[in-house]
Coordinates of C-alpha atoms in Angstrom, one line a residue:
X95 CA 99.8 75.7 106.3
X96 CA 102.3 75.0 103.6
X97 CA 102.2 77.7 100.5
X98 CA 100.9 76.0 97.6
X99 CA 102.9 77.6 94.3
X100 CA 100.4 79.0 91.4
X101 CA 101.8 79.2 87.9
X102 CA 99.5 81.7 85.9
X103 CA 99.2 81.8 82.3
X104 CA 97.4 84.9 81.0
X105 CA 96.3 86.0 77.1
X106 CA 93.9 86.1 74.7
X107 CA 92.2 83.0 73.0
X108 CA 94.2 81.0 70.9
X109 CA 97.2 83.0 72.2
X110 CA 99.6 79.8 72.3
X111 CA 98.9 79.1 76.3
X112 CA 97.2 75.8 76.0
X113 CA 99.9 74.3 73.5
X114 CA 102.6 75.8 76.2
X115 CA 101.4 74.4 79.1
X116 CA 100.7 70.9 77.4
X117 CA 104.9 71.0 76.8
X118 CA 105.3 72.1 80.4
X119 CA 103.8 69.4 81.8
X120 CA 105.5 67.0 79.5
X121 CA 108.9 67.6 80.5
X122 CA 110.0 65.3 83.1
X123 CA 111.9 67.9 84.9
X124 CA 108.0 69.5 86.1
X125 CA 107.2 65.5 87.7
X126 CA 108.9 66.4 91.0
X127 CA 105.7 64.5 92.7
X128 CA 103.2 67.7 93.9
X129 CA 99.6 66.6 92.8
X130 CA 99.0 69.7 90.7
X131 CA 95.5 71.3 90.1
X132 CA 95.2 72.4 86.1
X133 CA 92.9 75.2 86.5
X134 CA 91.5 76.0 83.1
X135 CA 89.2 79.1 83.0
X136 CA 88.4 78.9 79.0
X137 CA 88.8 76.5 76.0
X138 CA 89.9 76.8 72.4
X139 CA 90.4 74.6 69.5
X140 CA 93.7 73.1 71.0
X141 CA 92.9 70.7 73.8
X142 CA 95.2 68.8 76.2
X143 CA 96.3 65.6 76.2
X144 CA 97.0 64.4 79.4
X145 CA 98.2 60.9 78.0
X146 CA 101.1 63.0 77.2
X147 CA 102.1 64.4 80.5
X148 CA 105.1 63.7 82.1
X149 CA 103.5 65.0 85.3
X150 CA 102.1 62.0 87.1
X151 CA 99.6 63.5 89.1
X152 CA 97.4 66.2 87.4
X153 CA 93.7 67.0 88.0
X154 CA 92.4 69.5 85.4
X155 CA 89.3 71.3 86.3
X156 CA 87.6 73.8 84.1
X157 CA 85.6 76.5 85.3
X158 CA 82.4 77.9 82.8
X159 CA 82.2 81.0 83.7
X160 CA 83.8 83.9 86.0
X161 CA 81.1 83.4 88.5
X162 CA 82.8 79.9 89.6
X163 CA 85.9 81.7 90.3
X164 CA 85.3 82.4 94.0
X165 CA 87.6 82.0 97.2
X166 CA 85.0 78.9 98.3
X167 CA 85.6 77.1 95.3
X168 CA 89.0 77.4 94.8
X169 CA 89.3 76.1 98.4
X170 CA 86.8 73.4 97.9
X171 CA 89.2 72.1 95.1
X172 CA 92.7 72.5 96.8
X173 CA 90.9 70.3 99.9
X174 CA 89.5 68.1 97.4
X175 CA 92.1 66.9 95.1
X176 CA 94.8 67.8 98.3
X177 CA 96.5 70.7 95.9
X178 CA 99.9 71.0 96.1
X179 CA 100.8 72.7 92.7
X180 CA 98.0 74.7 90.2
X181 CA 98.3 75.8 87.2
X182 CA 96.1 78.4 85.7
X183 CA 94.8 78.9 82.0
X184 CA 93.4 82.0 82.9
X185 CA 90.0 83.4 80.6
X186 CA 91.3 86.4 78.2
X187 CA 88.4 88.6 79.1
X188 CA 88.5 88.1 82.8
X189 CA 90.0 90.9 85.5
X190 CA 93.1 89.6 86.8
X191 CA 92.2 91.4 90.0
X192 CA 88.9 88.8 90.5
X193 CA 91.5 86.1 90.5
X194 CA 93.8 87.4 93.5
X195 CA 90.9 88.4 95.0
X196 CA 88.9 84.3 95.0
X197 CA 93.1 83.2 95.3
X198 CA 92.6 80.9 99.0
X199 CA 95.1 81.9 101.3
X200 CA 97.7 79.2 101.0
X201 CA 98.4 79.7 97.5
X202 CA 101.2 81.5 96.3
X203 CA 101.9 83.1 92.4
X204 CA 104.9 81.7 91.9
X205 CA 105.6 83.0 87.8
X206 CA 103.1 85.3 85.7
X207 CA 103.3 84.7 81.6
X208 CA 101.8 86.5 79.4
X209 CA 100.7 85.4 75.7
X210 CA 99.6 87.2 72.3
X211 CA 98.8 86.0 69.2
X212 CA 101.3 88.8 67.3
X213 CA 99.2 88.9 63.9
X214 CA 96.4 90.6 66.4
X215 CA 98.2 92.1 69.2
X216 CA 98.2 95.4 67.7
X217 CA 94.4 95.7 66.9
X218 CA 93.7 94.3 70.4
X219 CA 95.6 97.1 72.2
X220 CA 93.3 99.7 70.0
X221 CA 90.2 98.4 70.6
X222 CA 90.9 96.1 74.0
X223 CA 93.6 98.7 76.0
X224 CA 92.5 97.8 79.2
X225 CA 92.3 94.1 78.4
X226 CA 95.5 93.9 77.3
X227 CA 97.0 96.0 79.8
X228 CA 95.6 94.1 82.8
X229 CA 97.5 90.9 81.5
X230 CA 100.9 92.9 81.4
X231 CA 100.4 94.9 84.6
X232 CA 102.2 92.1 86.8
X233 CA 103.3 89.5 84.2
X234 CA 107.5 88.3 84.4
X235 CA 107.3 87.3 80.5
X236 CA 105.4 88.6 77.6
X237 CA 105.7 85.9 74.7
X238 CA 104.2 87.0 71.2
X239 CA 103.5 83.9 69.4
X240 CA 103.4 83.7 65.5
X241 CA 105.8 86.0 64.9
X242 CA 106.7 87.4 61.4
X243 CA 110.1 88.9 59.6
X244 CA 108.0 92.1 58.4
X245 CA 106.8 92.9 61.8
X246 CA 108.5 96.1 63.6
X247 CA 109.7 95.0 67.1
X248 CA 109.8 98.5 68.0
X249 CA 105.4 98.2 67.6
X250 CA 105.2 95.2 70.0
X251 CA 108.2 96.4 72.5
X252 CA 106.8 100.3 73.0
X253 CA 103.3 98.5 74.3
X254 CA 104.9 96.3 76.9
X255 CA 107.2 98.9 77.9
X256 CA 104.2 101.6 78.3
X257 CA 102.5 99.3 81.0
X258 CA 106.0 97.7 82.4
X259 CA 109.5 97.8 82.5
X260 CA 110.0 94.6 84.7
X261 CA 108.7 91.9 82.0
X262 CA 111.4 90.0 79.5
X263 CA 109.6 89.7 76.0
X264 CA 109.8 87.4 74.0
X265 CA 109.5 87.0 69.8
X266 CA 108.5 83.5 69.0
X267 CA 108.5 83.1 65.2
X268 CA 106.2 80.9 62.9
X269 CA 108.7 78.2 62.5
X270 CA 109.9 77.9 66.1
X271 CA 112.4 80.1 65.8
X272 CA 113.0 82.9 69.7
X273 CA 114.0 85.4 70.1
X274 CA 114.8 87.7 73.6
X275 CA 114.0 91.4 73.0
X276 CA 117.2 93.4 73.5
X277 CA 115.9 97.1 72.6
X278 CA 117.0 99.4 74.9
X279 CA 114.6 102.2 76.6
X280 CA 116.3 105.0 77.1
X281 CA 114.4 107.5 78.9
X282 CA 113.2 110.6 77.5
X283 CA 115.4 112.8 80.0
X284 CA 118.9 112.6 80.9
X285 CA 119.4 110.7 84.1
X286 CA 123.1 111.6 84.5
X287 CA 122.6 115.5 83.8
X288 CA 123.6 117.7 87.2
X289 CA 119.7 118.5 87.7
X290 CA 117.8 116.1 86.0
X291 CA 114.4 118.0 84.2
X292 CA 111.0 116.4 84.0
X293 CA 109.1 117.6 81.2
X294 CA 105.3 117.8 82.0
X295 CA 104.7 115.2 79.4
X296 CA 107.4 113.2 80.9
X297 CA 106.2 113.1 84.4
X298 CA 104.6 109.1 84.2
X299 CA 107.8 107.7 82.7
X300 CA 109.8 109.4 85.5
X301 CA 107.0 108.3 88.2
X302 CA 107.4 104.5 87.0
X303 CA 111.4 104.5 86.4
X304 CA 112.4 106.2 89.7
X305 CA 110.1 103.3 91.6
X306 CA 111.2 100.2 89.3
X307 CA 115.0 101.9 89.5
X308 CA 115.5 103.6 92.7
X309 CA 118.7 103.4 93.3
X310 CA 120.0 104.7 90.0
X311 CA 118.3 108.1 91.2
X312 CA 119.7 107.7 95.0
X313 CA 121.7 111.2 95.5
X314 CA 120.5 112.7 92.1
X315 CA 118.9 116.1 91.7
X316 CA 115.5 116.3 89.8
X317 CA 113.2 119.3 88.4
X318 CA 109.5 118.9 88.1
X319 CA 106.5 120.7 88.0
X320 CA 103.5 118.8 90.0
X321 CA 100.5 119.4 92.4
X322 CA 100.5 119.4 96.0
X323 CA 98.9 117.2 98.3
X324 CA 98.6 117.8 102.2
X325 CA 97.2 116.1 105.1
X326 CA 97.6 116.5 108.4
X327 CA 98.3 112.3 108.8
X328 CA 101.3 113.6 107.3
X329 CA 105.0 114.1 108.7
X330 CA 105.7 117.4 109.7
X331 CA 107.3 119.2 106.7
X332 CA 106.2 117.2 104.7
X333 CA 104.0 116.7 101.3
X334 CA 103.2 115.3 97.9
X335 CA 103.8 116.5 94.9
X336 CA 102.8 114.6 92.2
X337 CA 100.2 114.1 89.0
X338 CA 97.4 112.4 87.6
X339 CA 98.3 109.9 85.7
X340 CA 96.4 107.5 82.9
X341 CA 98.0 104.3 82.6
X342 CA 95.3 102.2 80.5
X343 CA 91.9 104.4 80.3
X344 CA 90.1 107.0 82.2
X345 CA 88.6 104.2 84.2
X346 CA 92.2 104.3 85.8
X347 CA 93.4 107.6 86.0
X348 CA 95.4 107.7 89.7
X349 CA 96.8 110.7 91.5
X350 CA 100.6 109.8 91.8
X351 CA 103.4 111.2 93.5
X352 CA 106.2 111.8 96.2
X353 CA 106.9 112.7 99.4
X354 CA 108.6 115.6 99.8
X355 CA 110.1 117.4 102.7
X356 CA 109.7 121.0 102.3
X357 CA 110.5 121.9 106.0
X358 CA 108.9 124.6 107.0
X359 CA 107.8 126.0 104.0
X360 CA 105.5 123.6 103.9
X361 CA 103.1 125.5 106.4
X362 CA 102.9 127.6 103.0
X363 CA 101.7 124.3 101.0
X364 CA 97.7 123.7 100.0
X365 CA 95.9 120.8 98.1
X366 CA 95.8 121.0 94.6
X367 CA 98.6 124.2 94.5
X368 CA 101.0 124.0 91.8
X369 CA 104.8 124.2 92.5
X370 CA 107.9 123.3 90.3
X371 CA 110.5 121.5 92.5
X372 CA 114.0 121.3 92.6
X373 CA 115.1 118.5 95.3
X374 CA 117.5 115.6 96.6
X375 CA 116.3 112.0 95.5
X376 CA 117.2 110.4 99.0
X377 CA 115.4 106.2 99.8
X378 CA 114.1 106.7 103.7
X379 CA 111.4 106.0 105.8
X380 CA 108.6 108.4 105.2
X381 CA 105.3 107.9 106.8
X382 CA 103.3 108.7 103.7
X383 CA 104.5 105.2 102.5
X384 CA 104.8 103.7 105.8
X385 CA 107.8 102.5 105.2
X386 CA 111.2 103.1 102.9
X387 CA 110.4 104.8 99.6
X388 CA 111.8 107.8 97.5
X389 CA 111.9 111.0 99.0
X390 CA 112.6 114.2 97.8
X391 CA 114.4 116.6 99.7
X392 CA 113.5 120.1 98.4
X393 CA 116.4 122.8 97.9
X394 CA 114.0 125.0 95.9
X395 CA 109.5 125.3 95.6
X396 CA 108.4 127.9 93.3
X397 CA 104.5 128.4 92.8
X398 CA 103.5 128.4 89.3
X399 CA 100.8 128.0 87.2
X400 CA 98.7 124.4 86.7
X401 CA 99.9 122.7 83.3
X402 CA 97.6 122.5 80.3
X403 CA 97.3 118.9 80.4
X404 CA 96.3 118.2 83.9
X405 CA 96.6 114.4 83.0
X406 CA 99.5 112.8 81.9
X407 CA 99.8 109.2 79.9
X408 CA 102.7 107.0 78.8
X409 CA 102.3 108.0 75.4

């Protein structure tokens, strides 16, 4: 079975998607022959005009509602129209994780972009979090559309980054006008100190940096405070240590942490008991990924107390 490429588009309504995929398939460089589903999970005031495209062979369906959006029907339509490229308007308020999950087999994300409106971005992330976070969680590209002059990058930038470090953004201004973000994220410890120290507050932007970057930390020593995790499914010597971390709401707060190999002072090591850590950042197979992945090889474990905050955010 060949892998059929998917294209998703994600954002709000009237976030610019429609208007960008009408341009996308209108450049002849997108007609390379694939009969391409148009999957559009909601409508706004823009509509497409397929006269227009540049892409021969386009089917666009639209789906009503989240209910239609099921592994049967997709399949239905990739045998129907004999699919060989989709792209997806996706709905604003729907879970991306109910699209992966009705995705049929054969198809394939290919590229993620994201979409905001800019002159509402900011209320949406206060009263929408997990909305906007979900369409950010995965995406390659985050474009705000309708940019303006008086608008602080910093705002729209510190958002994206608190969910992601991978996507590019993008500042599209009224006017036409692009421009690529280039503000730099440095982190809020010093990744080329001779023991590098995690604050408690700290601990989620360490967590994400050392798995997006791991081989900047390869060979590195790092200090943290976090709370053990045992099981006996684990390696010999070994453990977790880690936190609970919020990354959109309480809906999502996820215990998250390391491997460590603590030798055999790990007989000494319970569930839920607090240590601050001193250890080696080494990339090896561990069986508590089962596979590669960070682990820490402990020089020094001292018990302590639990932190105030026992939940730590990206804030």
């Amino acid at each position: 079975m060949e892998d059929i490429g998917v294209y998703l588009f994600l954002g709000f309504l009237e976030s610019g998607k429609t208007k960008f995929i009408q341009e996308t398939l209108e450049d002849p460089r997108m007609d390379t022959g694939e009969r391409t589903l148009l999957l559009v999970c909601e409508e706004g005031e823009e509509e497409y005009n397929p006269d227009n495209f540049k892409v021969k062979y386009v089917t666009k369906v639209t789906l009503e509602s989240a209910e239609e959006l099921t592994a049967d029907n997709l399949q239905s339509l990739t045998d129907k129209y004999k699919v060989q490229r989709v792209v997806v308007e996706y709905n604003g308020t729907w879970l991306l994780q109910q699209f992966f999950d009705a995705m049929p087999e054969s198809w394939v994300i290919n590229q993620i972009m994201t979409f905001f409106d800019a002159n509402t971005f900011l209320n949406y992330n206060r009263n929408m979090r997990q909305l906007v976070f979900d369409k950010m969680q995965m995406t390659q590209m985050v474009v705000f559309n309708r940019f303006k002059g008086e608008y602080d990058k910093l705002d729209f930038h510190k958002v994206v980054r608190g969910v992601s470090r991978r996507p590019d953004i993008v500042y599209e201004y009224v006017g036409g006008k692009a421009e690529f973000d280039e503000i730099e994220d440095p982190m809020p410890f010093d990744v080329n100190a001779p023991v590098i120290e995690i604050a408690d507050k700290d601990f989620a932007w360490f967590y994400s940096d050392l798995a997006e970057k791991t081989d900047t930390y390869i060979g590195k020593t790092v200090k943290f405070k976090g709370m053990a995790a045992v099981s006996k499914k684990m390696p010999e010597g070994c453990a977790v240590l880690g936190r609970h971390i919020m990354t959109c709401c309480e809906a999502d707060i996820a215990y998250d942490g390391f491997a460590v190999k603590l030798g055999k002072t790990a007989e000494e090591v319970k569930t839920c008991d607090w240590f601050i850590v001193t250890a080696k950042i080494a990339f090896e197979y561990n069986g508590v990924y089962r596979g590669e992945g960070p682990v820490l090889i402990a020089e020094k474990l001292e018990p302590c107390d639990a932190p105030e905050e026992l939940v730590v955010t990206y804030n």
